[in-house]
CSV table of C-alpha atoms in Angstrom, one decimal:
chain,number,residue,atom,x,y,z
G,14,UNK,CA,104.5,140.2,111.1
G,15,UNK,CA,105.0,136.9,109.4
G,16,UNK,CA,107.0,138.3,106.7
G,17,UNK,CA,109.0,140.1,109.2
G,18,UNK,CA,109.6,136.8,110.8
G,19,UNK,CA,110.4,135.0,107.4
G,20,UNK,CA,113.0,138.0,106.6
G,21,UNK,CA,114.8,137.9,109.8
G,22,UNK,CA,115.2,134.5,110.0
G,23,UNK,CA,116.7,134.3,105.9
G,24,UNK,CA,119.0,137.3,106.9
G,25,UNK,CA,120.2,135.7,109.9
G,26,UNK,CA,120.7,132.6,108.0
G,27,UNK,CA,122.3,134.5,105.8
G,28,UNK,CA,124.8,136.0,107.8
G,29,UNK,CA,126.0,132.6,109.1
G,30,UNK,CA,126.5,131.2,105.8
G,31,UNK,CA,129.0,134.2,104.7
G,32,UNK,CA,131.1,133.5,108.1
G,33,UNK,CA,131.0,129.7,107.6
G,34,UNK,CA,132.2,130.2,103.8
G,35,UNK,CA,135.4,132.4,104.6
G,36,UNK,CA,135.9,129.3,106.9
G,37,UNK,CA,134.9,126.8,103.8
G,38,UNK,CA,133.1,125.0,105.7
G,39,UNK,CA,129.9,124.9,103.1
G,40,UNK,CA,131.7,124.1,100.3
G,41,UNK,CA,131.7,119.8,100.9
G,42,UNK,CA,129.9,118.0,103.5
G,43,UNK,CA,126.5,117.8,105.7
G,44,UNK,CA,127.3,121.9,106.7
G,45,UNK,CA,126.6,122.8,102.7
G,46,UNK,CA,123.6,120.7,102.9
G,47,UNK,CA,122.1,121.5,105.2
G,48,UNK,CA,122.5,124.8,104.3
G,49,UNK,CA,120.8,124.4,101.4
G,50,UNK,CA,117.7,122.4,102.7
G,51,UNK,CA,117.2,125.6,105.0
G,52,UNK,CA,117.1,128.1,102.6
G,53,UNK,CA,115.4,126.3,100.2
G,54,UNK,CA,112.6,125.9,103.0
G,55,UNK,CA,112.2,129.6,103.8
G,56,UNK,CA,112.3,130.6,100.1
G,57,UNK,CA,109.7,127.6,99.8
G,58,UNK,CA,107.2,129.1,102.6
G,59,UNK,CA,107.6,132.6,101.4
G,60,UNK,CA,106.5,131.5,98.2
G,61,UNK,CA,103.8,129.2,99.1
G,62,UNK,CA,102.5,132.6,101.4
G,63,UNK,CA,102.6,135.0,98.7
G,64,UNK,CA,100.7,132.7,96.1
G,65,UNK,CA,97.9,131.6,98.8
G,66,UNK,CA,97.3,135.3,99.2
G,67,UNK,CA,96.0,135.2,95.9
G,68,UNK,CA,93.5,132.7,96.0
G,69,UNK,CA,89.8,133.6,95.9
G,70,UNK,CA,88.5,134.3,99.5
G,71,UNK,CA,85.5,131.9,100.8
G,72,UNK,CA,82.9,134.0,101.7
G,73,UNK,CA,79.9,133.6,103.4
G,74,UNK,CA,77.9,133.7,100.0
G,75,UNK,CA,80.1,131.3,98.5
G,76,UNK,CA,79.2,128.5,102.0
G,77,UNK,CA,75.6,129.4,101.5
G,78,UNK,CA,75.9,128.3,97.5
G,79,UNK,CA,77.4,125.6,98.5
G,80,UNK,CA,75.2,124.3,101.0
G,81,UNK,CA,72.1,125.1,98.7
G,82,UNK,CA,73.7,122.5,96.0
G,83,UNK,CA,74.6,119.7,98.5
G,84,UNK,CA,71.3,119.8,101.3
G,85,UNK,CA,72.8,116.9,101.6
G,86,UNK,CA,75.5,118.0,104.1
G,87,UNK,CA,73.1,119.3,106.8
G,88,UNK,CA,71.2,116.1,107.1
G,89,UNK,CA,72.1,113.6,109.7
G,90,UNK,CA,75.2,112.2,108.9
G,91,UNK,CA,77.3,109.1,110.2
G,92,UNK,CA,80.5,110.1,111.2
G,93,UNK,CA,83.6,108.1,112.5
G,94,UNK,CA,85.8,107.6,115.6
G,95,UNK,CA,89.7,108.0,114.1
G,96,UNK,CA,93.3,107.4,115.9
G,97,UNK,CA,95.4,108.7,113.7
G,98,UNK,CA,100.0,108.9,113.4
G,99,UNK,CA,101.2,112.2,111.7
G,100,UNK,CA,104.3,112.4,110.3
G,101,UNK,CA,104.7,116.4,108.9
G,102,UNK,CA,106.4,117.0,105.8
G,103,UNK,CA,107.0,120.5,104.5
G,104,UNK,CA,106.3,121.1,100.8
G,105,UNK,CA,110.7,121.5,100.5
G,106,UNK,CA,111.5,118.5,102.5
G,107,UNK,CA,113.8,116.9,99.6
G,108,UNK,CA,113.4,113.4,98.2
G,109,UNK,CA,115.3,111.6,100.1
G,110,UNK,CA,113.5,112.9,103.0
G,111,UNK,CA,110.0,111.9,102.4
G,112,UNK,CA,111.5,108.2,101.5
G,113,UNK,CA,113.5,108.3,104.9
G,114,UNK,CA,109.8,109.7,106.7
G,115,UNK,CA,108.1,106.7,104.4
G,116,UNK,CA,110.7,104.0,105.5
G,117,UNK,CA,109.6,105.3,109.2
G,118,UNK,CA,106.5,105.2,108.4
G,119,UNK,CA,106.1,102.0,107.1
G,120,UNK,CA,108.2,100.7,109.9
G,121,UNK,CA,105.7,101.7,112.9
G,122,UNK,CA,102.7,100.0,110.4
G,123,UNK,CA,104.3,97.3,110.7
G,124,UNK,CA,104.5,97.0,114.5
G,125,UNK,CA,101.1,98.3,114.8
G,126,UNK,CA,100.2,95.2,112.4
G,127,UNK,CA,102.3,92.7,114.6
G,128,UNK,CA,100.0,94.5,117.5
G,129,UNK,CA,102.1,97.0,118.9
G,130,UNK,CA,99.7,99.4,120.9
G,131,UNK,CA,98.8,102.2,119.4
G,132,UNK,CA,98.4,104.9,121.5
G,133,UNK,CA,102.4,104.9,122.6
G,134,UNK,CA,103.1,104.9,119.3
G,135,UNK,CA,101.3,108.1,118.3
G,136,UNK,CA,102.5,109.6,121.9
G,137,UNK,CA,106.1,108.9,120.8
G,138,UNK,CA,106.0,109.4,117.3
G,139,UNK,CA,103.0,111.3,116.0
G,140,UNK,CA,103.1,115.5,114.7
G,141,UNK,CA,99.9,116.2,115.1
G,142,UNK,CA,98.2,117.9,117.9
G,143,UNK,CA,96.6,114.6,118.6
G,144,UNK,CA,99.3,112.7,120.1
G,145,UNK,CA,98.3,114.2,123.7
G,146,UNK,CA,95.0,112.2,123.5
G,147,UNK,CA,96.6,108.9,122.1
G,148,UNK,CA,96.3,109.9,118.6
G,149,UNK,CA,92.0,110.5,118.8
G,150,UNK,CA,90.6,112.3,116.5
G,151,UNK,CA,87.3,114.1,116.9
G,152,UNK,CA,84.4,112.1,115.6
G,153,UNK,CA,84.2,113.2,111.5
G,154,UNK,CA,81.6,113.0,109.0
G,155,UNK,CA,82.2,112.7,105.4
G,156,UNK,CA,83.9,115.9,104.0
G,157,UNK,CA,85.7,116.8,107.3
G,158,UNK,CA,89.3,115.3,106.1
G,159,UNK,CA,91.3,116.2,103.2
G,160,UNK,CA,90.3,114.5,99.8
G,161,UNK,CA,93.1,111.6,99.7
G,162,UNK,CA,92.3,110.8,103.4
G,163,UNK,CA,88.0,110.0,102.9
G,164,UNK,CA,89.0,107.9,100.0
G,165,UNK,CA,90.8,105.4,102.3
G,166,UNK,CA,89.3,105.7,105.9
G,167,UNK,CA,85.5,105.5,104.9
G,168,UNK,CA,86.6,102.1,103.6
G,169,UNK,CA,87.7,100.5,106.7
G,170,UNK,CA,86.8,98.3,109.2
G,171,UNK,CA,86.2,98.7,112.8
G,172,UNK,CA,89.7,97.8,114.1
G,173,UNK,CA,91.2,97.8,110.5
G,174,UNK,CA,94.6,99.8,110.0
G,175,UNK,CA,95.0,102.0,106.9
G,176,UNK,CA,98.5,101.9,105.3
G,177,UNK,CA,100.9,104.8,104.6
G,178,UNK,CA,98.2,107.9,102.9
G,179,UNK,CA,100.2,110.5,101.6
G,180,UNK,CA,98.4,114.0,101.7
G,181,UNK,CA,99.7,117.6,100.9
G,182,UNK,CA,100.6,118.1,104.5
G,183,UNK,CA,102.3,114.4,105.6
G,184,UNK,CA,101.9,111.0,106.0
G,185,UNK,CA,99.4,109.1,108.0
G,186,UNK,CA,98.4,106.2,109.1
G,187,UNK,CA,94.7,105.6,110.6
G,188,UNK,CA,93.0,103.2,112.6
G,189,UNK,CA,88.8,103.1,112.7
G,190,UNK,CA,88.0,102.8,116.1
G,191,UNK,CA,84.2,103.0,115.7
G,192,UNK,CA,81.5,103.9,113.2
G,193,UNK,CA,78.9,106.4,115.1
G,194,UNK,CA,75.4,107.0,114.5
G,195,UNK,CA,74.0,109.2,112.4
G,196,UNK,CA,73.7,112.4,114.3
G,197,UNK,CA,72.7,116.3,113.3
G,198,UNK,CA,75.6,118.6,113.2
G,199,UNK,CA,75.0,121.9,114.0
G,200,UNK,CA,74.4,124.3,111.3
G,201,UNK,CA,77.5,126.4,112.3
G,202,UNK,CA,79.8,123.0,112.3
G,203,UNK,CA,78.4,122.5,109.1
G,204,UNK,CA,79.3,125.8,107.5
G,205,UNK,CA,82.4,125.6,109.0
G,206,UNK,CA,83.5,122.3,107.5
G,207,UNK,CA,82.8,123.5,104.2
G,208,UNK,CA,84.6,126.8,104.7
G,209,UNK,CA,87.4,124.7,105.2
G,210,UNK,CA,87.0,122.6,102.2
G,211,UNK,CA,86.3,125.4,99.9
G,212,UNK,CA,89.3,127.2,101.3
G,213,UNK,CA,92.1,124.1,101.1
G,214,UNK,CA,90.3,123.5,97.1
G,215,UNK,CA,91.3,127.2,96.4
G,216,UNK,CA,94.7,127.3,97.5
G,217,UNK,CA,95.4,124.0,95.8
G,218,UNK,CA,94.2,125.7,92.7
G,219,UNK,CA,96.0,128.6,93.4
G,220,UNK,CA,99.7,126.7,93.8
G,221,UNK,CA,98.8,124.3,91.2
G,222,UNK,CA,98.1,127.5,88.8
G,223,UNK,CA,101.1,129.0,90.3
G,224,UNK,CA,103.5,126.0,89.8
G,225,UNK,CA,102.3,125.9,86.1
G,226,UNK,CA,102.8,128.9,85.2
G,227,UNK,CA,106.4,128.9,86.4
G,228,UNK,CA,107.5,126.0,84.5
G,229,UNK,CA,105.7,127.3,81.4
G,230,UNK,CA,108.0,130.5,81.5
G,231,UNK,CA,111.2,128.6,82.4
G,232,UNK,CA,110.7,126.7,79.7
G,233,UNK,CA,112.0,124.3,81.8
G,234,UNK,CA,110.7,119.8,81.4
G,235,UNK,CA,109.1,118.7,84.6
G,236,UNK,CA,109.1,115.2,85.5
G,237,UNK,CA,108.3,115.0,89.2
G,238,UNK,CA,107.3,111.5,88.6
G,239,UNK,CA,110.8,110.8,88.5
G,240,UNK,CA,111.7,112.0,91.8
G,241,UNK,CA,108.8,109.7,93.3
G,242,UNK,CA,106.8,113.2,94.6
G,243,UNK,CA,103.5,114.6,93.9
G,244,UNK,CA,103.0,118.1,92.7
């Protein structure tokens, strides 16, 4: 049903692109990019769907492994209180998109360092599903948020602001609101945490061995270090 979705939406696309060109209007100007930045997004998700699709499925043997090398994660944990502004950036948004989202981003950082109240500015600004409830996020113990994110967050302050963290979904910015207790999770919250984990490692592999493998029979010289964007 996706794919159908996908396919209907690139031949519709498609269709308006060959009336616009017998009117030129894709050949110059915003229309032609735009154009482009659309198709390039639908090829982009298509492609990203077909490689995920073959990335090793978590099972539940693979949790229980996991859980047997890190008893660690069933043990009373601390977790912490986040808010948290979202801005969403698609894996084609173009580079001068992510600096114009960046600029944005480091704009509303600023207020919220100049004491601008938080809340309105995640109700007015944020992506995430959060934005309803001020930007809150549900208490979180360590391994609940991606990689790039526990680096930063477990480092701060009660009160403290993070800056801009860049992840493989967006940017963020996050405030520590409060440091709870240690507290036992539920077994089930548990396994399900690591599920997730296992599952985001895999498909990172899978793109990254994806990505690889197309520039390797391109032949082709990538620099994405030059266009300022992580691969």
């Amino acid at each position: 049903e996706w794919r159908r979705s996908r396919l209907e939406e690139l031949l519709a696309l498609q269709a308006l692109v060959a009336e616009a060109r017998k009117d030129g209007l894709l050949s110059t100007g915003e229309a032609g990019a735009a154009w482009q930045r659309q198709h390039r997004r639908i090829l982009t998700e298509e492609v990203q769907a077909s490689v995920l699709q073959l990335a090793p499925q978590v099972t539940d043997v693979d949790v229980a492994a996991y859980l047997a090398e890190h008893p660690e994660e069933t043990s009373p944990a601390e977790r912490l209180r986040l808010r948290h502004i979202f801005r969403h950036l698609p894996a084609s948004a173009s580079p001068d998109e992510r600096d114009r989202s960046r600029t944005e981003m480091e704009e509303l950082l600023g207020q919220l360092q100049a004491g601008a109240d938080f809340g309105a500015l995640a109700r007015k600004h944020s992506d995430s599903q959060t934005a309803g409830f001020d930007g809150l996020i549900a208490p979180v113990a360590r391994g609940g948020l991606d990689p790039e994110v526990e680096d930063v967050v477990w480092g701060l302050e009660v009160g403290e602001l993070s800056g801009v963290v860049a992840t493989p979904h967006g940017l963020h910015i996050f405030r520590l609101e409060e440091r709870l207790p240690p507290a036992e999770l539920p077994r089930e919250e548990v396994a399900r945490r690591v599920r997730d984990r296992l599952e985001r490692r895999a498909h990172a592999e899978a793109l990254g061995a994806a990505f690889d493998q197309l520039v390797q029979s391109s032949n082709a010289l990538c620099r994405p270090e030059m266009l300022g964007i992580d691969v």
